[in-house]
mmCIF file of C-alpha atoms in Angstrom:
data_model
loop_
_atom_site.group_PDB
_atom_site.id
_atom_site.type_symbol
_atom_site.label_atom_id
_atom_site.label_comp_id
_atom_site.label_asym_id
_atom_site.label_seq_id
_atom_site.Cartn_x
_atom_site.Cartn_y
_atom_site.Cartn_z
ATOM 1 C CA UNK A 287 -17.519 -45.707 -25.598
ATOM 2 C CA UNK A 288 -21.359 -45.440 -26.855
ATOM 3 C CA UNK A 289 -22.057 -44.607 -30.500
ATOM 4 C CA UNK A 290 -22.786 -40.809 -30.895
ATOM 5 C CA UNK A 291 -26.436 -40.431 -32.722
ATOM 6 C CA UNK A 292 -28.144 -38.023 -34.565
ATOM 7 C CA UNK A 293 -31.809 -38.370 -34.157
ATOM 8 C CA UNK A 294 -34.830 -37.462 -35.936
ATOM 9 C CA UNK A 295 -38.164 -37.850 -36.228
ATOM 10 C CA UNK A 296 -39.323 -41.688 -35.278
ATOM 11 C CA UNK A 297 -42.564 -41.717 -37.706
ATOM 12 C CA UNK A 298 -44.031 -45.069 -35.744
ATOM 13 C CA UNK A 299 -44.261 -45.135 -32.055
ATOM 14 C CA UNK A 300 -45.264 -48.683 -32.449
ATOM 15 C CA UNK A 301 -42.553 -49.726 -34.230
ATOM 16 C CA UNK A 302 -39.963 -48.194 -31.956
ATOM 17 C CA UNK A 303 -41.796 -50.598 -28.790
ATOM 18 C CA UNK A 304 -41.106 -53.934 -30.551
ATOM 19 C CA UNK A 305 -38.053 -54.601 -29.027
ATOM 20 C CA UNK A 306 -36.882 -56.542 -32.263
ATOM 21 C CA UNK A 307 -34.088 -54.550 -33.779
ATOM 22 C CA UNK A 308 -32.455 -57.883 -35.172
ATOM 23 C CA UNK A 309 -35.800 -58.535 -37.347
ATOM 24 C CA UNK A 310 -37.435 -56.439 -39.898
ATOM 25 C CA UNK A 311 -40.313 -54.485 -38.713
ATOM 26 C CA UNK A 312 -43.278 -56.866 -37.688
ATOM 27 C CA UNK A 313 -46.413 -55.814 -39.934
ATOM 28 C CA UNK A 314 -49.242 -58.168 -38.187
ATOM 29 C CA UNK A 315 -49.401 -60.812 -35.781
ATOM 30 C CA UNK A 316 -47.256 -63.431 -37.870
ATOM 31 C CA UNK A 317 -44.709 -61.004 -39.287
ATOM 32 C CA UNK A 318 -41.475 -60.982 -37.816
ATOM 33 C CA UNK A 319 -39.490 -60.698 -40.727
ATOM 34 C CA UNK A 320 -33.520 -63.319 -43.887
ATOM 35 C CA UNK A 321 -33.591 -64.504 -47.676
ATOM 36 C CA UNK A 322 -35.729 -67.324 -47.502
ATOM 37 C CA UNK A 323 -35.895 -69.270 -50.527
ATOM 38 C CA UNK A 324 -33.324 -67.332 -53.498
ATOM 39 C CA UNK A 325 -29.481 -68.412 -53.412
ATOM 40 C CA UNK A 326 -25.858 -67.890 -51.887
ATOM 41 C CA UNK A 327 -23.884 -65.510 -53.527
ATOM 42 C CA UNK A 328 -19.938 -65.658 -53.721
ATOM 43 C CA UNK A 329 -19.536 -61.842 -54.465
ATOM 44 C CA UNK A 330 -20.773 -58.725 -53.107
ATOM 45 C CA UNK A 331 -17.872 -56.854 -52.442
ATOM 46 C CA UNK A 332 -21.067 -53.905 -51.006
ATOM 47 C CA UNK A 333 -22.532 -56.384 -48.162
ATOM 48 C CA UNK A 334 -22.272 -55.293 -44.794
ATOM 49 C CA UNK A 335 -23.587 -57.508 -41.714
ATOM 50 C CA UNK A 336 -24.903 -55.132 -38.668
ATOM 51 C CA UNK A 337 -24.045 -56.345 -34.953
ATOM 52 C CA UNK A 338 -25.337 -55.009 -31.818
ATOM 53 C CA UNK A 339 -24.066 -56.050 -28.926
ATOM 54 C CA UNK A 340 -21.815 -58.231 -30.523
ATOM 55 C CA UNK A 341 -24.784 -60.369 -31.926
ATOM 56 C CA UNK A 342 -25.231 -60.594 -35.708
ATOM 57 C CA UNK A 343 -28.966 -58.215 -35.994
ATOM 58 C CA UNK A 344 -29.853 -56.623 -39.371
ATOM 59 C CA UNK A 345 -27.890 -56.260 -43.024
ATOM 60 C CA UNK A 346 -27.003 -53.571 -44.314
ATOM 61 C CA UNK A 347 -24.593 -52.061 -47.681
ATOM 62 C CA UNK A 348 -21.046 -49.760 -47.618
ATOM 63 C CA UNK A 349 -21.960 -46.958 -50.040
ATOM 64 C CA UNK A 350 -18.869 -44.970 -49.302
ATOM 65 C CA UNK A 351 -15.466 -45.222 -47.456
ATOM 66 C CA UNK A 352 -16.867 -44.632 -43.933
ATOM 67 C CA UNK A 353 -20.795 -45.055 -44.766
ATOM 68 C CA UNK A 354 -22.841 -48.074 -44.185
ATOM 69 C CA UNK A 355 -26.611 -47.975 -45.276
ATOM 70 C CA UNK A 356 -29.103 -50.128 -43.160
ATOM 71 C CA UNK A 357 -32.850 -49.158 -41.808
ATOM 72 C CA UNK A 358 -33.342 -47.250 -39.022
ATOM 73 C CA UNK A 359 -34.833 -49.974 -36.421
ATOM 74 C CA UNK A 360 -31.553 -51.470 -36.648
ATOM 75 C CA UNK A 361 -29.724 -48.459 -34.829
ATOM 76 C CA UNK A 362 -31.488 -49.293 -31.589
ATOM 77 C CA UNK A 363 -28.221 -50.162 -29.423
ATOM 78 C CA UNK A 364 -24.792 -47.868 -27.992
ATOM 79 C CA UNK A 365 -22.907 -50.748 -29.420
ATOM 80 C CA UNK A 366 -22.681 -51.291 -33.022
ATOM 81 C CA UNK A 367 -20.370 -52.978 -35.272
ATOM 82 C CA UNK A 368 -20.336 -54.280 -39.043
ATOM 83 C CA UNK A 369 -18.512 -56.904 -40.545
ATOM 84 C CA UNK A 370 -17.390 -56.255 -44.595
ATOM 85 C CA UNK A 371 -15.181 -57.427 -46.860
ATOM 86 C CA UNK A 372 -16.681 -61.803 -47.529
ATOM 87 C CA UNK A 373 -20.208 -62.326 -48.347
ATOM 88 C CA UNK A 374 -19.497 -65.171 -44.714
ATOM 89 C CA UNK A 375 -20.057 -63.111 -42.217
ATOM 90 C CA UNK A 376 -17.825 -65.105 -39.935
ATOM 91 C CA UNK A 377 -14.950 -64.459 -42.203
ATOM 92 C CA UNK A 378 -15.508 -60.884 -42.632
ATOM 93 C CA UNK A 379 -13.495 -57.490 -40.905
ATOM 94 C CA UNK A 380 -15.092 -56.057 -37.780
ATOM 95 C CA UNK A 381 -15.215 -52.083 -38.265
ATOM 96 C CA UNK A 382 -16.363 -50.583 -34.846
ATOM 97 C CA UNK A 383 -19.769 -47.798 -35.608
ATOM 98 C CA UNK A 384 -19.036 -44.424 -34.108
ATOM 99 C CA UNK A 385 -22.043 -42.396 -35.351
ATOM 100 C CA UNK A 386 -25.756 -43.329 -36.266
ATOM 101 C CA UNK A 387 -27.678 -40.820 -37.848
ATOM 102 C CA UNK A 388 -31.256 -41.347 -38.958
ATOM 103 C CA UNK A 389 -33.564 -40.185 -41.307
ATOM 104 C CA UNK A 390 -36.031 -37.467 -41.244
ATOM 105 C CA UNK A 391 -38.090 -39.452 -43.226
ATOM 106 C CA UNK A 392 -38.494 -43.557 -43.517
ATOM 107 C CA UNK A 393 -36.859 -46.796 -42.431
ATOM 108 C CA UNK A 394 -33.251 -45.619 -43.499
ATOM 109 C CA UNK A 395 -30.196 -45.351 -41.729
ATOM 110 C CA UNK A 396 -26.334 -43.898 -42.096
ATOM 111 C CA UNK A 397 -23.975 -45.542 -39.859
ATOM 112 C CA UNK A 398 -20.155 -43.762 -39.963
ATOM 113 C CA UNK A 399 -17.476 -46.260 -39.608
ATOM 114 C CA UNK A 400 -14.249 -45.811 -36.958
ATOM 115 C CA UNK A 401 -12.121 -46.288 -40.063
ATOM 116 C CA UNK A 402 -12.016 -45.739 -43.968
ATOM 117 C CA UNK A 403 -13.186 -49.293 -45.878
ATOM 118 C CA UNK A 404 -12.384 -48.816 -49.391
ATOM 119 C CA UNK A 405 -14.205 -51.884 -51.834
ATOM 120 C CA UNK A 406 -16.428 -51.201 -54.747
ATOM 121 C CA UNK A 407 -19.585 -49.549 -53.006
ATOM 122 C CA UNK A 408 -23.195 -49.906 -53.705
ATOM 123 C CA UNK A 409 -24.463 -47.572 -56.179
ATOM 124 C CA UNK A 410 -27.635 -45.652 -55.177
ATOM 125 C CA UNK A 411 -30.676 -45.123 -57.592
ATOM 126 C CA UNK A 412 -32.014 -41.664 -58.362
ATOM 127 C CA UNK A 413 -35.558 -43.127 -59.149
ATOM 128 C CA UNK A 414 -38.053 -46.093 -58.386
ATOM 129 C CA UNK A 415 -37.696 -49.014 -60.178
ATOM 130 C CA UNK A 416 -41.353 -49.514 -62.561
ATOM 131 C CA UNK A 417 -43.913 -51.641 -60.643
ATOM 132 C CA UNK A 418 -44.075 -55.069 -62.304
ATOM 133 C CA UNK A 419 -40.073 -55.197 -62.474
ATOM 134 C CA UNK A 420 -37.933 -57.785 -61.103
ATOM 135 C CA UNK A 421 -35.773 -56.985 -58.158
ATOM 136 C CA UNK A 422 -33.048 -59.007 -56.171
ATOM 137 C CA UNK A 423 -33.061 -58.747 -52.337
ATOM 138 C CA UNK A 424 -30.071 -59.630 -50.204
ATOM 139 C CA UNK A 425 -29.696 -60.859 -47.060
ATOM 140 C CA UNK A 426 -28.089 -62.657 -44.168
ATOM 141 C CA UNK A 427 -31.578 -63.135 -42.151
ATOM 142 C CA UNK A 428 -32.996 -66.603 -41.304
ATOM 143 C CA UNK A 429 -33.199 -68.843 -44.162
ATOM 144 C CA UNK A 430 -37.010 -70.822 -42.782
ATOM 145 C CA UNK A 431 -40.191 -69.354 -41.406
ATOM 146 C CA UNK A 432 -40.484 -68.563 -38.702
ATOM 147 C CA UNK A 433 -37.993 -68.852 -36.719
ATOM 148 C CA UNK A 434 -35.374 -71.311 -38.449
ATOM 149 C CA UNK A 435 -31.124 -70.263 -38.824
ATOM 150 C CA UNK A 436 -29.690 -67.234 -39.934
ATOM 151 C CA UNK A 437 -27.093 -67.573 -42.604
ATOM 152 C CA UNK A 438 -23.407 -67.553 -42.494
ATOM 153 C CA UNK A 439 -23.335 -66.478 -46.375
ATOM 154 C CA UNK A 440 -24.925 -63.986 -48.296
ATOM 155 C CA UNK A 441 -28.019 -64.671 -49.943
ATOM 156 C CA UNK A 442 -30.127 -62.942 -52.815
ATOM 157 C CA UNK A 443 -33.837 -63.441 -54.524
ATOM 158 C CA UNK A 444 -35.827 -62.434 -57.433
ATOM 159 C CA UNK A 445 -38.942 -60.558 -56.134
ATOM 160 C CA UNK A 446 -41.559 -58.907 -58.206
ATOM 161 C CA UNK A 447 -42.634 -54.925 -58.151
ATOM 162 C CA UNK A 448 -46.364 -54.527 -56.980
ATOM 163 C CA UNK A 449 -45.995 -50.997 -55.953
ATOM 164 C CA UNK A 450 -43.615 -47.644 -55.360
ATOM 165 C CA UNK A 451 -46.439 -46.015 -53.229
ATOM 166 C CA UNK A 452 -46.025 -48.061 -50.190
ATOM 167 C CA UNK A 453 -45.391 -47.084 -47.069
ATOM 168 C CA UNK A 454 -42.618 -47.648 -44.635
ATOM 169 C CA UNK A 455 -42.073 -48.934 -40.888
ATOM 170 C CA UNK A 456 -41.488 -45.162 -40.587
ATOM 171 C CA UNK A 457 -43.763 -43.641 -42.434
ATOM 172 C CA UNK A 458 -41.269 -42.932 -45.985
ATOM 173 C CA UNK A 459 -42.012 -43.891 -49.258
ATOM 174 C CA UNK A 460 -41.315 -47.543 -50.173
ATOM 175 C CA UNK A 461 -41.735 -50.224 -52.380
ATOM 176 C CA UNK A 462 -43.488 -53.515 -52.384
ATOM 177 C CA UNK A 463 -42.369 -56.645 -53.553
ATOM 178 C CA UNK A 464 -43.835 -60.402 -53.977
ATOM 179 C CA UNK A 465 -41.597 -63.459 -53.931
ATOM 180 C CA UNK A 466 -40.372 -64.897 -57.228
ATOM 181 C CA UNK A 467 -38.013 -67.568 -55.343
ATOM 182 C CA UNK A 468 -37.353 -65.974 -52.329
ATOM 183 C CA UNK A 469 -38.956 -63.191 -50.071
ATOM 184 C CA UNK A 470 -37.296 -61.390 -46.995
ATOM 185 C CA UNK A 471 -37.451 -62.294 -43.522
ATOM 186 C CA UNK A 472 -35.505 -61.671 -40.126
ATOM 187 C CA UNK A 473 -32.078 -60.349 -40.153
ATOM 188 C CA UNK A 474 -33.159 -59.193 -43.918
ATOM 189 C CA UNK A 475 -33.868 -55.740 -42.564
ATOM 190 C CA UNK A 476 -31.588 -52.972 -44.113
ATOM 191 C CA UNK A 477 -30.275 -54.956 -47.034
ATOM 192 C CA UNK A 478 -30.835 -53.838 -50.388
ATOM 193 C CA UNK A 479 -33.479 -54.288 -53.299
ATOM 194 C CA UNK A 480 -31.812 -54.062 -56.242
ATOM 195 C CA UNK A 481 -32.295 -52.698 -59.786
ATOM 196 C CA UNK A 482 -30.459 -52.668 -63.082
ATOM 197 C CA UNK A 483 -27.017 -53.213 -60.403
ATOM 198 C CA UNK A 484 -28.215 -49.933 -58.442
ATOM 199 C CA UNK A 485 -29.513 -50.647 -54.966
ATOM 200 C CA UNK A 486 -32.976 -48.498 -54.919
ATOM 201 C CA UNK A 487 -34.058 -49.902 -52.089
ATOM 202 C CA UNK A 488 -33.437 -50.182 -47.759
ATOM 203 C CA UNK A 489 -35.594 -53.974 -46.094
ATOM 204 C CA UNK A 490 -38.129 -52.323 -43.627
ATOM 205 C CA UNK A 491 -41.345 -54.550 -43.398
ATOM 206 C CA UNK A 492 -42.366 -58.009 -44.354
ATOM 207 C CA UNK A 493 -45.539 -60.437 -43.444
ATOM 208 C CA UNK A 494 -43.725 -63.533 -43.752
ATOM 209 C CA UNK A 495 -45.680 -64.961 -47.041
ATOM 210 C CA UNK A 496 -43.879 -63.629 -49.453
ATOM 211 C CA UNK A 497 -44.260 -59.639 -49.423
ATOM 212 C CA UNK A 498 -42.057 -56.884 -48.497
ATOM 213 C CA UNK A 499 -41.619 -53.814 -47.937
ATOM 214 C CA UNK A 500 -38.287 -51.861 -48.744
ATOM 215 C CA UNK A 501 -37.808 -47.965 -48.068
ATOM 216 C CA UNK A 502 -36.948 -46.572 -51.277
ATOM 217 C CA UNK A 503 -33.641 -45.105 -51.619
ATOM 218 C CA UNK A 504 -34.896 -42.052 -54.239
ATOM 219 C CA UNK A 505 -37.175 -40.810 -51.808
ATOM 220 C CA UNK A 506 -33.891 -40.620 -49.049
ATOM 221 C CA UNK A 507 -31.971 -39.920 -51.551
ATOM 222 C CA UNK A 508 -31.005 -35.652 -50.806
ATOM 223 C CA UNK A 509 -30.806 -37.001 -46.966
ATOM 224 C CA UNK A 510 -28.280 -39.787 -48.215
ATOM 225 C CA UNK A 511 -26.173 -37.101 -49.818
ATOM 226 C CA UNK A 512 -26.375 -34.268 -46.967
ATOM 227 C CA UNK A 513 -25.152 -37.202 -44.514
ATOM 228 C CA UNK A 514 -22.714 -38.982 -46.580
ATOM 229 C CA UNK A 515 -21.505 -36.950 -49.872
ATOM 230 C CA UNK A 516 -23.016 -39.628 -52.121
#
């Protein structure tokens, strides 16, 4: 049965002909963007892991009982599936993806799960963090450049604030970040960057150095509620 989809407006033709829906958003020749550097967490009871095809592709966070926020180049398959509920992604529950729906405007993505998954849900920011703050990213992507392992188990980093007038893989508002021990690479894309324990930000770009780019949740955030109530 293929995954119904509501779609908008893609903002990047060039984007949408990578091809590379398990890695963030390439943003030069280099870039093909999971936590490198940073840590393994043992609790996150928000992580989701995003599957297409049955293969582990992008990351992702359950912000409500059938809602699972990622970024929008990770919706490019009929056959979608998260795993939630253990920060090991080959421990988690399989929930089966019946609807995609993306955004009007930037990297961001609602995916509406078969069944109800009730946990304590990510909490969603109303504003952009200051630029200079400290951020944690999370992520399941590939823990070397360029191309070394994904990880089994969640992992976060401290990154630093350089901007909240970025720009997207889609064209939305974003932030940018700089590593502090870790930066964002593939199978990163549609984790969170978080703030003060709200997630204010959706993994949409990175070069592969160190910098990252993360839709920002505020500027998504009436779409977020239309779609999903929250």
């Amino acid at each position: 049965m293929a995954i119904r989809k509501t779609l908008v407006i893609l903002g990047a033709a060039a984007l949408a002909a990578t091809g590379a829906p398990a890695a963030i958003a390439e943003t030069g020749a280099a870039a093909r963007p999971p936590i490198v550097g940073g840590h393994t967490v043992d609790e996150a009871p928000w992580a989701a892991s995003v599957y297409q095809s049955g293969a582990f592709a992008c990351s992702g966070t359950i912000i409500a009982s059938t809602w699972v926020l990622t970024a929008q180049h990770c919706s490019r398959s009929d056959s979608i599936t998260v795993r939630v509920g253990d920060v090991s992604r080959s421990r988690a529950t399989t929930i089966r993806v019946t609807r995609v729906v993306t955004s009007p405007n930037g990297d961001l993505a609602l995916f509406q799960l078969q069944k109800p998954y009730k946990t304590t849900y990510s909490q969603l920011a109303d504003t952009d963090p200051q630029a200079g703050s400290t951020n944690q990213i999370c992520g399941w992507g590939r823990t070397k450049y360029p191309d070394g392992p994904t990880s089994d188990k969640l992992k976060c980093a401290d990154v630093r604030v350089t901007s909240t007038s970025c720009t997207d893989a889609y064209g939305g508002r974003a932030m940018c970040s700089s590593k502090i021990n870790g930066y964002a690479w593939k199978g990163d894309s549609g984790g969170p960057e978080l703030f003060n324990g709200q997630q204010v930000g959706v993994a949409s770009t990175a070069n592969g150095s160190g910098n990252q780019t993360y839709a920002s949740v505020a500027f998504g955030r009436s779409w977020i509620h239309s779609v999903a109530g929250v």
